[in-house]
Amino acid sequence: MSGKVVHSRAWNLGEISDLLGGSLLNGVQSDIPILDVVSTGDHQQPSSLFVAYQGDRVDGHDFIGQAFENGSVAAVVTNEEKLGKRAGILVENAQQALSRLAAAFAGDPSKDMLVIGITGTNGKTTVHWLLYHALERLGLPGIRLGSLGISAHGSVERTGKVFVRGSGDIMMTTPAAGEIHGSLRQALDLGLRSCVLETSSHALVQHRVGDVWYDAAIFTNLSPDHLNYHEDMENYFQAKVGLFRQMADMGFVSGSHGGAVINADCPWGKRLAIMVGEMGLPLTTFGSSSDAT
């Protein structure tokens, strides 16, 4: 995760273990204060909690020693053996844990904002740009996060000021969980009440957006892409479905603003529309086909 997880109050290790449904390891004291949550072994402050997860290329468990040398006082792990005798919390899924921690430390800011997610192979960036400016014209200025970086109320910030994306970071379509929730918290504190978030299939599978409370989700289309990661179109499609299933599972209130907005001209969109209806989400479809609503 780039930067630190912005936190709204002080936490201790016992509270974090309870939050994650994890188990404290090696007789660790539950009252150890935690000031920061990190997922890299180098950039951190004292009293940090290191979250070790298995990535696509590297295993965070291999950096536990480095993290403790640089200020971590405990680690969240899925592999107890690699923790050794150090203080830690054992969880089933460390990426989910990182998402939950990022949201909780920031005070779950997405709950108090209008959040619109855009997913699909093509068109995400264009739609997110148009929506961001439309919301501002409608009197709902906010923040946008996506391929174009992070912008709040017309000011693009990538390094150094309010919304930070470290200069050495890879520019991902959807930022890391800590950056998402930290940026939303800072936007909310500035009085900004809306967020437009490009939501990639990678981010959905990797739980980067797992604790974002979406009010609306837009599906643009689906065509062959990222198959080196998803392996086939069905897996790719199911990753996109995850955004709408998350909205349903997190208790979207029917009748409030938002819901699902789906491209009816896309065969995958037609299939998704049926699934969304079964989820009980409000549904709007668009396109040139006669069955678009």
GROMACS .gro file of C-alpha atoms in nm:
model
  293
    1MET     CA    1   0.000   0.000   0.000
    2SER     CA    2   0.133   0.344  -0.079
    3GLY     CA    3   0.148   0.585   0.211
    4LYS     CA    4  -0.014   0.514   0.542
    5VAL     CA    5  -0.368   0.424   0.638
    6VAL     CA    6  -0.536   0.739   0.766
    7HIS     CA    7  -0.695   0.662   1.101
    8SER     CA    8  -0.984   0.830   1.279
    9ARG     CA    9  -0.902   0.703   1.630
   10ALA     CA   10  -0.646   0.501   1.825
   11TRP     CA   11  -0.658   0.121   1.800
   12ASN     CA   12  -0.493  -0.160   1.991
   13LEU     CA   13  -0.402  -0.508   1.874
   14GLY     CA   14  -0.687  -0.679   2.056
   15GLU     CA   15  -0.947  -0.454   1.893
   16ILE     CA   16  -0.793  -0.520   1.554
   17SER     CA   17  -0.797  -0.896   1.610
   18ASP     CA   18  -1.166  -0.876   1.701
   19LEU     CA   19  -1.236  -0.661   1.395
   20LEU     CA   20  -1.072  -0.915   1.166
   21GLY     CA   21  -1.209  -1.222   1.340
   22GLY     CA   22  -0.850  -1.336   1.383
   23SER     CA   23  -0.644  -1.504   1.653
   24LEU     CA   24  -0.366  -1.339   1.853
   25LEU     CA   25  -0.043  -1.538   1.824
   26ASN     CA   26   0.255  -1.603   2.051
   27GLY     CA   27   0.093  -1.478   2.370
   28VAL     CA   28   0.089  -1.120   2.249
   29GLN     CA   29  -0.064  -0.854   2.472
   30SER     CA   30  -0.391  -0.721   2.334
   31ASP     CA   31  -0.332  -0.363   2.452
   32ILE     CA   32  -0.036  -0.296   2.220
   33PRO     CA   33  -0.117   0.037   2.046
   34ILE     CA   34  -0.116   0.045   1.667
   35LEU     CA   35  -0.052   0.380   1.498
   36ASP     CA   36  -0.032   0.275   1.133
   37VAL     CA   37  -0.110  -0.014   0.899
   38VAL     CA   38   0.134  -0.099   0.620
   39SER     CA   39   0.183  -0.371   0.361
   40THR     CA   40   0.541  -0.297   0.260
   41GLY     CA   41   0.838  -0.373   0.478
   42ASP     CA   42   1.023  -0.046   0.431
   43HIS     CA   43   0.804   0.268   0.452
   44GLN     CA   44   0.648   0.286   0.797
   45GLN     CA   45   0.649   0.456   1.135
   46PRO     CA   46   0.702   0.303   1.481
   47SER     CA   47   0.411   0.101   1.622
   48SER     CA   48   0.297  -0.008   1.277
   49LEU     CA   49   0.100  -0.321   1.196
   50PHE     CA   50   0.238  -0.508   0.894
   51VAL     CA   51  -0.011  -0.698   0.678
   52ALA     CA   52   0.159  -0.986   0.498
   53TYR     CA   53  -0.028  -1.126   0.199
   54GLN     CA   54   0.056  -1.345  -0.097
   55GLY     CA   55   0.067  -1.129  -0.409
   56ASP     CA   56   0.089  -1.225  -0.773
   57ARG     CA   57   0.468  -1.202  -0.778
   58VAL     CA   58   0.591  -1.186  -0.418
   59ASP     CA   59   0.483  -1.314  -0.078
   60GLY     CA   60   0.455  -1.047   0.189
   61HIS     CA   61   0.546  -1.306   0.452
   62ASP     CA   62   0.903  -1.291   0.317
   63PHE     CA   63   0.928  -0.929   0.436
   64ILE     CA   64   0.810  -0.979   0.794
   65GLY     CA   65   1.162  -0.954   0.932
   66GLN     CA   66   1.229  -0.632   0.743
   67ALA     CA   67   0.901  -0.485   0.864
   68PHE     CA   68   0.984  -0.551   1.229
   69GLU     CA   69   1.331  -0.404   1.183
   70ASN     CA   70   1.170  -0.087   1.048
   71GLY     CA   71   0.916  -0.030   1.323
   72SER     CA   72   0.636  -0.285   1.302
   73VAL     CA   73   0.528  -0.425   1.638
   74ALA     CA   74   0.300  -0.698   1.500
   75ALA     CA   75   0.196  -0.859   1.173
   76VAL     CA   76  -0.125  -0.991   1.021
   77VAL     CA   77  -0.047  -1.327   0.861
   78THR     CA   78  -0.201  -1.631   0.699
   79ASN     CA   79   0.116  -1.838   0.746
   80GLU     CA   80   0.191  -1.875   1.117
   81GLU     CA   81   0.526  -2.046   1.060
   82LYS     CA   82   0.676  -1.746   0.880
   83LEU     CA   83   0.586  -1.520   1.172
   84GLY     CA   84   0.818  -1.710   1.403
   85LYS     CA   85   0.797  -1.594   1.765
   86ARG     CA   86   0.692  -1.240   1.675
   87ALA     CA   87   0.362  -1.080   1.773
   88GLY     CA   88   0.085  -1.129   1.523
   89ILE     CA   89  -0.273  -1.199   1.423
   90LEU     CA   90  -0.369  -1.505   1.220
   91VAL     CA   91  -0.643  -1.450   0.959
   92GLU     CA   92  -0.789  -1.649   0.671
   93ASN     CA   93  -0.743  -1.384   0.402
   94ALA     CA   94  -0.487  -1.107   0.449
   95GLN     CA   95  -0.604  -0.901   0.151
   96GLN     CA   96  -0.954  -0.888   0.296
   97ALA     CA   97  -0.800  -0.796   0.631
   98LEU     CA   98  -0.607  -0.510   0.472
   99SER     CA   99  -0.925  -0.376   0.312
  100ARG     CA  100  -1.119  -0.393   0.640
  101LEU     CA  101  -0.837  -0.222   0.832
  102ALA     CA  102  -0.804   0.055   0.575
  103ALA     CA  103  -1.175   0.131   0.593
  104ALA     CA  104  -1.202   0.103   0.972
  105PHE     CA  105  -0.894   0.314   1.045
  106ALA     CA  106  -1.037   0.586   0.820
  107GLY     CA  107  -1.377   0.567   0.990
  108ASP     CA  108  -1.556   0.402   0.694
  109PRO     CA  109  -1.584   0.729   0.499
  110SER     CA  110  -1.761   0.573   0.200
  111LYS     CA  111  -2.070   0.521   0.419
  112ASP     CA  112  -2.114   0.898   0.434
  113MET     CA  113  -2.056   0.968   0.065
  114LEU     CA  114  -2.233   0.909  -0.265
  115VAL     CA  115  -2.004   0.649  -0.424
  116ILE     CA  116  -2.041   0.548  -0.789
  117GLY     CA  117  -1.830   0.264  -0.925
  118ILE     CA  118  -1.762   0.207  -1.295
  119THR     CA  119  -1.646  -0.130  -1.423
  120GLY     CA  120  -1.600  -0.278  -1.770
  121THR     CA  121  -1.329  -0.340  -2.027
  122ASN     CA  122  -1.360  -0.009  -2.210
  123GLY     CA  123  -1.511   0.327  -2.124
  124LYS     CA  124  -1.442   0.336  -1.750
  125THR     CA  125  -1.216   0.639  -1.764
  126THR     CA  126  -1.445   0.839  -1.993
  127VAL     CA  127  -1.756   0.766  -1.786
  128HIS     CA  128  -1.578   0.840  -1.460
  129TRP     CA  129  -1.453   1.174  -1.596
  130LEU     CA  130  -1.798   1.277  -1.720
  131LEU     CA  131  -1.971   1.172  -1.399
  132TYR     CA  132  -1.722   1.356  -1.182
  133HIS     CA  133  -1.786   1.683  -1.364
  134ALA     CA  134  -2.162   1.624  -1.386
  135LEU     CA  135  -2.182   1.577  -1.009
  136GLU     CA  136  -1.988   1.898  -0.957
  137ARG     CA  137  -2.232   2.086  -1.182
  138LEU     CA  138  -2.521   1.935  -0.984
  139GLY     CA  139  -2.382   2.073  -0.660
  140LEU     CA  140  -2.217   1.750  -0.540
  141PRO     CA  141  -1.844   1.821  -0.576
  142GLY     CA  142  -1.628   1.529  -0.484
  143ILE     CA  143  -1.329   1.313  -0.557
  144ARG     CA  144  -1.245   1.083  -0.846
  145LEU     CA  145  -1.003   0.792  -0.837
  146GLY     CA  146  -0.888   0.598  -1.141
  147SER     CA  147  -0.653   0.572  -1.437
  148LEU     CA  148  -0.610   0.950  -1.449
  149GLY     CA  149  -0.494   0.957  -1.088
  150ILE     CA  150  -0.676   1.113  -0.795
  151SER     CA  151  -0.850   1.447  -0.822
  152ALA     CA  152  -1.055   1.636  -0.566
  153HIS     CA  153  -1.270   1.933  -0.658
  154GLY     CA  154  -1.066   2.006  -0.970
  155SER     CA  155  -0.720   1.972  -0.815
  156VAL     CA  156  -0.516   1.671  -0.927
  157GLU     CA  157  -0.280   1.546  -0.657
  158ARG     CA  158  -0.041   1.258  -0.713
  159THR     CA  159   0.243   1.344  -0.478
  160GLY     CA  160   0.314   1.568  -0.187
  161LYS     CA  161  -0.014   1.737  -0.092
  162VAL     CA  162  -0.361   1.619   0.006
  163PHE     CA  163  -0.410   1.309  -0.204
  164VAL     CA  164  -0.083   1.123  -0.225
  165ARG     CA  165   0.024   0.860  -0.472
  166GLY     CA  166   0.389   0.782  -0.400
  167SER     CA  167   0.628   0.875  -0.680
  168GLY     CA  168   0.762   0.520  -0.694
  169ASP     CA  169   0.422   0.352  -0.714
  170ILE     CA  170   0.273   0.181  -1.017
  171MET     CA  171  -0.026   0.375  -1.148
  172MET     CA  172  -0.310   0.125  -1.116
  173THR     CA  173  -0.662   0.179  -1.247
  174THR     CA  174  -0.795   0.133  -0.893
  175PRO     CA  175  -0.565   0.240  -0.606
  176ALA     CA  176  -0.474   0.025  -0.307
  177ALA     CA  177  -0.726  -0.004  -0.024
  178GLY     CA  178  -0.536   0.229   0.208
  179GLU     CA  179  -0.514   0.497  -0.057
  180ILE     CA  180  -0.883   0.467  -0.142
  181HIS     CA  181  -1.014   0.503   0.212
  182GLY     CA  182  -0.748   0.755   0.316
  183SER     CA  183  -0.838   0.974   0.018
  184LEU     CA  184  -1.210   0.943   0.089
  185ARG     CA  185  -1.156   1.039   0.453
  186GLN     CA  186  -0.959   1.348   0.356
  187ALA     CA  187  -1.218   1.440   0.092
  188LEU     CA  188  -1.501   1.400   0.341
  189ASP     CA  189  -1.316   1.613   0.595
  190LEU     CA  190  -1.294   1.884   0.328
  191GLY     CA  191  -1.671   1.874   0.284
  192LEU     CA  192  -1.673   1.673  -0.040
  193ARG     CA  193  -1.963   1.428  -0.051
  194SER     CA  194  -1.931   1.231  -0.374
  195CYS     CA  195  -1.682   0.982  -0.516
  196VAL     CA  196  -1.648   0.835  -0.864
  197LEU     CA  197  -1.429   0.525  -0.855
  198GLU     CA  198  -1.297   0.330  -1.152
  199THR     CA  199  -1.328  -0.028  -1.030
  200SER     CA  200  -1.111  -0.279  -1.212
  201SER     CA  201  -1.150  -0.655  -1.215
  202HIS     CA  202  -0.808  -0.685  -1.053
  203ALA     CA  203  -0.919  -0.461  -0.765
  204LEU     CA  204  -1.233  -0.669  -0.714
  205VAL     CA  205  -1.047  -1.001  -0.706
  206GLN     CA  206  -0.774  -0.859  -0.481
  207HIS     CA  207  -1.029  -0.710  -0.235
  208ARG     CA  208  -0.897  -0.355  -0.277
  209VAL     CA  209  -1.255  -0.225  -0.283
  210GLY     CA  210  -1.406  -0.489  -0.055
  211ASP     CA  211  -1.511  -0.237   0.210
  212VAL     CA  212  -1.631   0.043  -0.014
  213TRP     CA  213  -2.003   0.115   0.025
  214TYR     CA  214  -2.121   0.174  -0.331
  215ASP     CA  215  -2.447   0.357  -0.399
  216ALA     CA  216  -2.441   0.283  -0.771
  217ALA     CA  217  -2.241   0.067  -1.009
  218ILE     CA  218  -2.211   0.103  -1.386
  219PHE     CA  219  -2.118  -0.180  -1.625
  220THR     CA  220  -1.990  -0.047  -1.960
  221ASN     CA  221  -1.903  -0.363  -2.157
  222LEU     CA  222  -1.685  -0.673  -2.159
  223SER     CA  223  -1.440  -0.788  -2.426
  224PRO     CA  224  -1.127  -1.008  -2.419
  225ASP     CA  225  -0.867  -0.841  -2.198
  226HIS     CA  226  -0.660  -0.926  -1.889
  227LEU     CA  227  -0.698  -1.296  -1.975
  228ASN     CA  228  -0.339  -1.355  -1.866
  229TYR     CA  229  -0.472  -1.278  -1.518
  230HIS     CA  230  -0.828  -1.412  -1.526
  231GLU     CA  231  -0.749  -1.705  -1.762
  232ASP     CA  232  -1.086  -1.701  -1.941
  233MET     CA  233  -1.384  -1.477  -2.011
  234GLU     CA  234  -1.606  -1.646  -1.755
  235ASN     CA  235  -1.363  -1.571  -1.472
  236TYR     CA  236  -1.326  -1.216  -1.604
  237PHE     CA  237  -1.703  -1.172  -1.609
  238GLN     CA  238  -1.747  -1.315  -1.260
  239ALA     CA  239  -1.490  -1.066  -1.130
  240LYS     CA  240  -1.706  -0.784  -1.266
  241VAL     CA  241  -2.020  -0.942  -1.119
  242GLY     CA  242  -1.846  -0.914  -0.783
  243LEU     CA  243  -1.905  -0.538  -0.776
  244PHE     CA  244  -2.282  -0.579  -0.797
  245ARG     CA  245  -2.288  -0.875  -0.561
  246GLN     CA  246  -2.093  -0.667  -0.310
  247MET     CA  247  -2.354  -0.391  -0.330
  248ALA     CA  248  -2.630  -0.643  -0.265
  249ASP     CA  249  -2.443  -0.820   0.016
  250MET     CA  250  -2.357  -0.494   0.195
  251GLY     CA  251  -2.722  -0.406   0.228
  252PHE     CA  252  -2.807  -0.167  -0.053
  253VAL     CA  253  -3.143  -0.007   0.033
  254SER     CA  254  -3.387  -0.043  -0.254
  255GLY     CA  255  -3.555   0.284  -0.338
  256SER     CA  256  -3.260   0.503  -0.243
  257HIS     CA  257  -3.048   0.673  -0.506
  258GLY     CA  258  -2.843   0.450  -0.731
  259GLY     CA  259  -2.845   0.082  -0.806
  260ALA     CA  260  -2.709  -0.096  -1.114
  261VAL     CA  261  -2.669   0.070  -1.455
  262ILE     CA  262  -2.587  -0.181  -1.729
  263ASN     CA  263  -2.511  -0.170  -2.103
  264ALA     CA  264  -2.790  -0.374  -2.264
  265ASP     CA  265  -2.612  -0.384  -2.602
  266CYS     CA  266  -2.341  -0.609  -2.459
  267PRO     CA  267  -2.423  -0.983  -2.436
  268TRP     CA  268  -2.241  -1.000  -2.103
  269GLY     CA  269  -2.447  -0.702  -1.991
  270LYS     CA  270  -2.771  -0.880  -2.074
  271ARG     CA  271  -2.659  -1.174  -1.862
  272LEU     CA  272  -2.551  -0.943  -1.580
  273ALA     CA  273  -2.887  -0.764  -1.586
  274ILE     CA  274  -3.066  -1.093  -1.515
  275MET     CA  275  -2.829  -1.168  -1.227
  276VAL     CA  276  -2.868  -0.818  -1.083
  277GLY     CA  277  -3.246  -0.857  -1.091
  278GLU     CA  278  -3.212  -1.177  -0.890
  279MET     CA  279  -2.995  -0.989  -0.639
  280GLY     CA  280  -3.279  -0.744  -0.581
  281LEU     CA  281  -3.088  -0.434  -0.687
  282PRO     CA  282  -3.263  -0.146  -0.867
  283LEU     CA  283  -3.172  -0.181  -1.235
  284THR     CA  284  -3.143   0.061  -1.525
  285THR     CA  285  -3.016  -0.049  -1.866
  286PHE     CA  286  -2.894   0.166  -2.153
  287GLY     CA  287  -2.810   0.115  -2.519
  288SER     CA  288  -2.958   0.114  -2.866
  289SER     CA  289  -3.146  -0.214  -2.823
  290SER     CA  290  -3.522  -0.198  -2.778
  291ASP     CA  291  -3.514  -0.366  -2.437
  292ALA     CA  292  -3.294  -0.096  -2.282
  293THR     CA  293  -3.477   0.085  -2.003
   0.00000   0.00000   0.00000
